Amino acid sequence: MICVGVANQKGGVGKTTTAINVATALAAIGWRVLLIDLDPQGNASTGLGIAQSARGDNSYDLLTGQAELTECVVATKVPRLDVVPATVDLSGAEIELVEMDHRTHRLQRALDGLKAPRWDICLIDCPPSLGLLTINAMVAADSLLVPLQCEFFALEGLSQLLQTIERIRGRFNPQLSILGVALTMYDRRNNLTEQVAEDVRICLGDVVFETVIPRNVRLSEAPSHGVPALIYDHRCSGSEAYMALARELLARLPNLKRAA
């Protein structure tokens, strides 16, 4: 199973929206997808229509060893897309993990404990921080998908994230790579947006996806209905952009047999 972390320590850059809609696009073409919600806010779970009452065993229980991966999985309304939901309990995991053995490898061990291949790809929606939750995701992941908002402060955050990735490579996961940087909240009417996008491409080159995700009201509305934007309005510009992004992402993933 391929494992991709969706990470950026800056909040409000579109991590959860990206994770939900890329996961939906992959499931739509036949991939068996697992989305792990590792953000205490639980927005990915909410955005996929998982009610609080349906979040029994969750990502907190998974990290603290109180439940196995298969016990935490909840099916979504999207065929072939499952989720490990998050609750507010996860906010305490950062403190509790400090005292636990292998605190940086808890998620990796949980994924490695899967006895039979059930999914083709796992996406991990990380919190907007560089704490132990995000470190666990980076240790478990093969690569990272980095959503980057087209604004000046996002560039400063990106450099900090890149430094963290290098530290993770050096200490825990030498195979960790950046699958790609996705430019989000793109507004062609804004000169700053164009300038930031140009600067990022000059700095990072081909690692930046050609597809850009536009500012789109449908992307914002969809979570309140408990469905991904690709289901809420598959013809809106945001949905079309995420479908294009998923196609680019597929071209960068190693070959893998699709689900029947």
mmCIF file of C-alpha atoms in Angstrom:
data_model
loop_
_atom_site.group_PDB
_atom_site.id
_atom_site.type_symbol
_atom_site.label_atom_id
_atom_site.label_comp_id
_atom_site.label_asym_id
_atom_site.label_seq_id
_atom_site.Cartn_x
_atom_site.Cartn_y
_atom_site.Cartn_z
ATOM 1 C CA MET A 1 0.000 0.000 0.000
ATOM 2 C CA ILE A 2 1.313 3.411 -0.990
ATOM 3 C CA CYS A 3 1.197 5.961 1.813
ATOM 4 C CA VAL A 4 1.027 9.703 1.096
ATOM 5 C CA GLY A 5 0.956 12.407 3.770
ATOM 6 C CA VAL A 6 -0.893 15.650 3.032
ATOM 7 C CA ALA A 7 1.118 18.124 5.064
ATOM 8 C CA ASN A 8 1.831 21.785 5.635
ATOM 9 C CA GLN A 9 2.271 23.253 9.099
ATOM 10 C CA LYS A 10 0.489 26.443 8.056
ATOM 11 C CA GLY A 11 -3.270 26.359 8.607
ATOM 12 C CA GLY A 12 -5.859 27.342 6.037
ATOM 13 C CA VAL A 13 -3.920 26.231 2.955
ATOM 14 C CA GLY A 14 -6.412 23.586 1.815
ATOM 15 C CA LYS A 15 -4.884 20.404 3.251
ATOM 16 C CA THR A 16 -8.152 18.782 4.217
ATOM 17 C CA THR A 17 -9.972 19.887 1.056
ATOM 18 C CA THR A 18 -7.090 18.468 -0.978
ATOM 19 C CA ALA A 19 -6.995 15.195 0.952
ATOM 20 C CA ILE A 20 -10.754 14.633 0.655
ATOM 21 C CA ASN A 21 -11.054 15.432 -3.029
ATOM 22 C CA VAL A 22 -7.899 13.670 -4.197
ATOM 23 C CA ALA A 23 -9.033 10.601 -2.244
ATOM 24 C CA THR A 24 -12.457 10.798 -3.905
ATOM 25 C CA ALA A 25 -10.950 11.176 -7.366
ATOM 26 C CA LEU A 26 -8.735 8.120 -6.850
ATOM 27 C CA ALA A 27 -11.660 6.076 -5.544
ATOM 28 C CA ALA A 28 -13.731 7.133 -8.561
ATOM 29 C CA ILE A 29 -11.274 5.510 -10.956
ATOM 30 C CA GLY A 30 -11.176 2.241 -9.032
ATOM 31 C CA TRP A 31 -8.492 2.633 -6.384
ATOM 32 C CA ARG A 32 -9.231 1.370 -2.886
ATOM 33 C CA VAL A 33 -8.438 4.380 -0.724
ATOM 34 C CA LEU A 34 -7.932 4.821 3.008
ATOM 35 C CA LEU A 35 -7.930 8.354 4.423
ATOM 36 C CA ILE A 36 -6.524 8.756 7.937
ATOM 37 C CA ASP A 37 -7.723 11.900 9.696
ATOM 38 C CA LEU A 38 -4.814 12.917 11.917
ATOM 39 C CA ASP A 39 -6.086 16.420 12.711
ATOM 40 C CA PRO A 40 -7.790 16.869 16.119
ATOM 41 C CA GLN A 41 -10.283 19.213 14.443
ATOM 42 C CA GLY A 42 -11.626 16.192 12.549
ATOM 43 C CA ASN A 43 -12.506 18.228 9.470
ATOM 44 C CA ALA A 44 -11.748 15.427 7.022
ATOM 45 C CA SER A 45 -14.139 13.163 8.918
ATOM 46 C CA THR A 46 -16.844 15.836 8.915
ATOM 47 C CA GLY A 47 -16.244 16.620 5.244
ATOM 48 C CA LEU A 48 -16.868 12.964 4.407
ATOM 49 C CA GLY A 49 -20.120 12.893 6.353
ATOM 50 C CA ILE A 50 -18.907 10.914 9.389
ATOM 51 C CA ALA A 51 -21.039 11.990 12.353
ATOM 52 C CA GLN A 52 -19.497 12.301 15.811
ATOM 53 C CA SER A 53 -21.632 9.373 16.968
ATOM 54 C CA ALA A 54 -20.050 7.174 14.273
ATOM 55 C CA ARG A 55 -16.492 7.898 15.415
ATOM 56 C CA GLY A 56 -16.030 5.014 17.824
ATOM 57 C CA ASP A 57 -12.470 3.748 17.620
ATOM 58 C CA ASN A 58 -10.552 6.518 15.884
ATOM 59 C CA SER A 59 -7.078 7.796 15.048
ATOM 60 C CA TYR A 60 -6.411 8.579 18.723
ATOM 61 C CA ASP A 61 -7.072 4.951 19.657
ATOM 62 C CA LEU A 62 -4.911 3.835 16.745
ATOM 63 C CA LEU A 63 -1.896 5.920 17.812
ATOM 64 C CA THR A 64 -2.167 5.031 21.479
ATOM 65 C CA GLY A 65 -2.468 1.319 20.722
ATOM 66 C CA GLN A 66 -5.996 0.925 22.070
ATOM 67 C CA ALA A 67 -7.365 -0.331 18.731
ATOM 68 C CA GLU A 68 -6.133 -1.994 15.551
ATOM 69 C CA LEU A 69 -6.346 -0.243 12.188
ATOM 70 C CA THR A 70 -9.250 -2.362 10.929
ATOM 71 C CA GLU A 71 -11.238 -1.568 14.090
ATOM 72 C CA CYS A 72 -10.972 2.182 13.402
ATOM 73 C CA VAL A 73 -12.071 2.190 9.776
ATOM 74 C CA VAL A 74 -15.434 3.679 8.800
ATOM 75 C CA ALA A 75 -16.914 3.386 5.311
ATOM 76 C CA THR A 76 -17.884 6.667 3.622
ATOM 77 C CA LYS A 77 -20.607 7.518 1.127
ATOM 78 C CA VAL A 78 -17.966 7.299 -1.608
ATOM 79 C CA PRO A 79 -17.513 3.739 -2.917
ATOM 80 C CA ARG A 80 -14.010 2.341 -2.248
ATOM 81 C CA LEU A 81 -13.153 5.224 0.129
ATOM 82 C CA ASP A 82 -12.761 4.465 3.830
ATOM 83 C CA VAL A 83 -11.693 6.794 6.621
ATOM 84 C CA VAL A 84 -10.101 6.522 10.051
ATOM 85 C CA PRO A 85 -11.932 9.397 11.742
ATOM 86 C CA ALA A 86 -10.572 11.848 14.300
ATOM 87 C CA THR A 87 -12.075 13.281 17.458
ATOM 88 C CA VAL A 88 -10.977 16.009 19.833
ATOM 89 C CA ASP A 89 -9.291 13.287 21.938
ATOM 90 C CA LEU A 90 -6.482 13.424 19.397
ATOM 91 C CA SER A 91 -5.437 16.818 20.755
ATOM 92 C CA GLY A 92 -4.154 15.070 23.871
ATOM 93 C CA ALA A 93 -2.143 12.538 21.902
ATOM 94 C CA GLU A 94 0.779 14.947 21.429
ATOM 95 C CA ILE A 95 1.363 14.944 25.196
ATOM 96 C CA GLU A 96 0.647 11.255 25.749
ATOM 97 C CA LEU A 97 2.908 10.105 22.923
ATOM 98 C CA VAL A 98 5.935 11.737 24.558
ATOM 99 C CA GLU A 99 5.874 9.074 27.281
ATOM 100 C CA MET A 100 5.293 6.149 24.904
ATOM 101 C CA ASP A 101 7.822 3.812 23.322
ATOM 102 C CA HIS A 102 8.510 4.417 19.634
ATOM 103 C CA ARG A 103 6.501 7.646 19.822
ATOM 104 C CA THR A 104 7.518 8.724 16.307
ATOM 105 C CA HIS A 105 6.680 5.351 14.736
ATOM 106 C CA ARG A 106 3.249 4.623 16.203
ATOM 107 C CA LEU A 107 1.351 5.176 12.954
ATOM 108 C CA GLN A 108 3.901 3.287 10.872
ATOM 109 C CA ARG A 109 3.630 0.276 13.164
ATOM 110 C CA ALA A 110 -0.162 0.397 12.998
ATOM 111 C CA LEU A 111 -0.069 0.395 9.193
ATOM 112 C CA ASP A 112 2.592 -2.311 9.072
ATOM 113 C CA GLY A 113 0.386 -4.461 11.308
ATOM 114 C CA LEU A 114 -2.217 -4.787 8.551
ATOM 115 C CA LYS A 115 -2.247 -8.509 7.814
ATOM 116 C CA ALA A 116 -3.812 -8.432 4.344
ATOM 117 C CA PRO A 117 -3.745 -5.740 1.639
ATOM 118 C CA ARG A 118 -7.127 -4.028 1.814
ATOM 119 C CA TRP A 119 -6.343 -0.668 0.214
ATOM 120 C CA ASP A 120 -4.163 0.476 -2.668
ATOM 121 C CA ILE A 121 -3.278 3.857 -1.185
ATOM 122 C CA CYS A 122 -3.450 5.606 2.168
ATOM 123 C CA LEU A 123 -3.705 9.395 2.442
ATOM 124 C CA ILE A 124 -2.955 11.026 5.802
ATOM 125 C CA ASP A 125 -4.516 14.410 6.540
ATOM 126 C CA CYS A 126 -2.024 16.083 8.883
ATOM 127 C CA PRO A 127 -2.716 18.824 11.452
ATOM 128 C CA PRO A 128 -1.443 22.380 10.879
ATOM 129 C CA SER A 129 1.650 21.893 13.034
ATOM 130 C CA LEU A 130 5.004 20.123 13.055
ATOM 131 C CA GLY A 131 4.395 18.180 16.263
ATOM 132 C CA LEU A 132 4.369 14.447 16.945
ATOM 133 C CA LEU A 133 1.200 13.835 14.945
ATOM 134 C CA THR A 134 2.750 15.231 11.768
ATOM 135 C CA ILE A 135 6.052 13.505 12.507
ATOM 136 C CA ASN A 136 4.204 10.183 12.812
ATOM 137 C CA ALA A 137 2.630 10.821 9.415
ATOM 138 C CA MET A 138 6.003 11.660 7.839
ATOM 139 C CA VAL A 139 7.627 8.553 9.298
ATOM 140 C CA ALA A 140 4.817 6.365 7.969
ATOM 141 C CA ALA A 141 4.573 8.014 4.539
ATOM 142 C CA ASP A 142 6.422 7.151 1.357
ATOM 143 C CA SER A 143 5.969 10.693 0.107
ATOM 144 C CA LEU A 144 4.249 13.997 0.831
ATOM 145 C CA LEU A 145 1.663 16.040 -1.032
ATOM 146 C CA VAL A 146 2.091 19.667 0.039
ATOM 147 C CA PRO A 147 -0.794 22.099 -0.550
ATOM 148 C CA LEU A 148 0.544 25.654 -0.717
ATOM 149 C CA GLN A 149 -1.665 28.725 -0.585
ATOM 150 C CA CYS A 150 -0.666 31.402 -3.070
ATOM 151 C CA GLU A 151 0.301 34.113 -0.604
ATOM 152 C CA PHE A 152 3.553 35.525 0.762
ATOM 153 C CA PHE A 153 3.465 33.976 4.242
ATOM 154 C CA ALA A 154 2.970 30.526 2.727
ATOM 155 C CA LEU A 155 6.455 30.755 1.232
ATOM 156 C CA GLU A 156 7.982 31.295 4.655
ATOM 157 C CA GLY A 157 6.121 28.275 6.002
ATOM 158 C CA LEU A 158 7.281 26.148 3.098
ATOM 159 C CA SER A 159 10.947 26.665 3.937
ATOM 160 C CA GLN A 160 10.276 25.538 7.515
ATOM 161 C CA LEU A 161 8.455 22.455 6.253
ATOM 162 C CA LEU A 162 11.327 21.563 3.930
ATOM 163 C CA GLN A 163 13.752 21.755 6.851
ATOM 164 C CA THR A 164 11.541 19.414 8.872
ATOM 165 C CA ILE A 165 11.375 16.947 5.982
ATOM 166 C CA GLU A 166 15.182 16.900 5.821
ATOM 167 C CA ARG A 167 15.373 16.166 9.557
ATOM 168 C CA ILE A 168 12.855 13.326 9.196
ATOM 169 C CA ARG A 169 14.897 11.892 6.326
ATOM 170 C CA GLY A 170 18.075 12.067 8.359
ATOM 171 C CA ARG A 171 16.711 10.484 11.526
ATOM 172 C CA PHE A 172 13.695 8.317 10.761
ATOM 173 C CA ASN A 173 12.682 7.882 7.125
ATOM 174 C CA PRO A 174 15.444 8.272 4.507
ATOM 175 C CA GLN A 175 13.028 7.257 1.711
ATOM 176 C CA LEU A 176 10.621 10.145 2.367
ATOM 177 C CA SER A 177 10.147 12.309 -0.720
ATOM 178 C CA ILE A 178 7.953 15.173 -1.848
ATOM 179 C CA LEU A 179 5.442 13.806 -4.316
ATOM 180 C CA GLY A 180 4.488 17.325 -5.292
ATOM 181 C CA VAL A 181 3.468 20.813 -4.243
ATOM 182 C CA ALA A 182 -0.092 21.821 -5.148
ATOM 183 C CA LEU A 183 -0.830 25.537 -5.455
ATOM 184 C CA THR A 184 -4.205 26.242 -3.825
ATOM 185 C CA MET A 185 -6.608 29.189 -3.524
ATOM 186 C CA TYR A 186 -5.312 30.486 -6.827
ATOM 187 C CA ASP A 187 -6.850 33.741 -8.024
ATOM 188 C CA ARG A 188 -5.767 34.877 -11.482
ATOM 189 C CA ARG A 189 -7.149 38.355 -10.801
ATOM 190 C CA ASN A 190 -4.601 38.844 -8.032
ATOM 191 C CA ASN A 191 -1.091 39.880 -9.083
ATOM 192 C CA LEU A 192 0.376 38.563 -5.825
ATOM 193 C CA THR A 193 -1.030 35.122 -6.579
ATOM 194 C CA GLU A 194 0.753 35.059 -9.922
ATOM 195 C CA GLN A 195 3.993 36.261 -8.335
ATOM 196 C CA VAL A 196 3.940 33.675 -5.558
ATOM 197 C CA ALA A 197 3.196 30.889 -8.035
ATOM 198 C CA GLU A 198 6.090 32.022 -10.229
ATOM 199 C CA ASP A 199 8.463 32.198 -7.249
ATOM 200 C CA VAL A 200 7.505 28.709 -6.082
ATOM 201 C CA ARG A 201 8.047 27.235 -9.546
ATOM 202 C CA ILE A 202 11.440 28.940 -9.846
ATOM 203 C CA CYS A 203 12.435 27.644 -6.413
ATOM 204 C CA LEU A 204 11.108 24.075 -6.629
ATOM 205 C CA GLY A 205 10.875 23.405 -10.366
ATOM 206 C CA ASP A 206 9.112 20.252 -11.515
ATOM 207 C CA VAL A 207 8.072 19.248 -8.002
ATOM 208 C CA VAL A 208 5.238 21.796 -8.345
ATOM 209 C CA PHE A 209 2.147 20.360 -10.032
ATOM 210 C CA GLU A 210 1.021 22.058 -13.219
ATOM 211 C CA THR A 211 -2.561 22.006 -11.973
ATOM 212 C CA VAL A 212 -3.566 24.880 -9.699
ATOM 213 C CA ILE A 213 -6.597 24.805 -7.410
ATOM 214 C CA PRO A 214 -8.683 27.982 -7.807
ATOM 215 C CA ARG A 215 -10.610 29.850 -5.169
ATOM 216 C CA ASN A 216 -14.062 28.369 -5.559
ATOM 217 C CA VAL A 217 -17.150 28.753 -3.401
ATOM 218 C CA ARG A 218 -18.279 25.177 -4.109
ATOM 219 C CA LEU A 219 -15.141 23.824 -2.434
ATOM 220 C CA SER A 220 -16.109 25.770 0.688
ATOM 221 C CA GLU A 221 -19.763 24.735 0.609
ATOM 222 C CA ALA A 222 -19.272 20.998 0.142
ATOM 223 C CA PRO A 223 -18.072 20.137 3.712
ATOM 224 C CA SER A 224 -21.263 21.562 5.225
ATOM 225 C CA HIS A 225 -23.156 18.939 3.220
ATOM 226 C CA GLY A 226 -20.868 16.121 4.353
ATOM 227 C CA VAL A 227 -19.674 15.232 0.860
ATOM 228 C CA PRO A 228 -16.554 15.975 -1.205
ATOM 229 C CA ALA A 229 -16.811 18.762 -3.752
ATOM 230 C CA LEU A 230 -16.436 16.178 -6.510
ATOM 231 C CA ILE A 231 -19.814 14.782 -5.460
ATOM 232 C CA TYR A 232 -21.419 18.066 -4.387
ATOM 233 C CA ASP A 233 -20.728 19.691 -7.767
ATOM 234 C CA HIS A 234 -18.448 17.735 -10.064
ATOM 235 C CA ARG A 235 -18.654 20.408 -12.776
ATOM 236 C CA CYS A 236 -17.400 23.343 -10.706
ATOM 237 C CA SER A 237 -13.919 24.675 -11.398
ATOM 238 C CA GLY A 238 -12.625 23.399 -8.060
ATOM 239 C CA SER A 239 -13.759 19.829 -8.715
ATOM 240 C CA GLU A 240 -12.352 19.860 -12.232
ATOM 241 C CA ALA A 241 -9.026 21.113 -10.857
ATOM 242 C CA TYR A 242 -8.856 18.325 -8.268
ATOM 243 C CA MET A 243 -9.599 15.716 -10.913
ATOM 244 C CA ALA A 244 -6.731 17.115 -12.978
ATOM 245 C CA LEU A 245 -4.488 17.128 -9.899
ATOM 246 C CA ALA A 246 -5.337 13.476 -9.229
ATOM 247 C CA ARG A 247 -4.320 12.581 -12.787
ATOM 248 C CA GLU A 248 -0.972 14.321 -12.295
ATOM 249 C CA LEU A 249 -0.506 12.600 -8.957
ATOM 250 C CA LEU A 250 -1.168 9.198 -10.516
ATOM 251 C CA ALA A 251 1.574 9.804 -13.056
ATOM 252 C CA ARG A 252 4.044 10.304 -10.190
ATOM 253 C CA LEU A 253 3.010 7.277 -8.134
ATOM 254 C CA PRO A 254 4.753 3.938 -8.616
ATOM 255 C CA ASN A 255 2.887 1.370 -10.677
ATOM 256 C CA LEU A 256 0.230 -0.396 -8.652
ATOM 257 C CA LYS A 257 -2.502 -2.822 -9.559
ATOM 258 C CA ARG A 258 -5.880 -1.107 -9.295
ATOM 259 C CA ALA A 259 -8.819 -2.556 -7.483
ATOM 260 C CA ALA A 260 -11.239 -4.481 -9.643
#
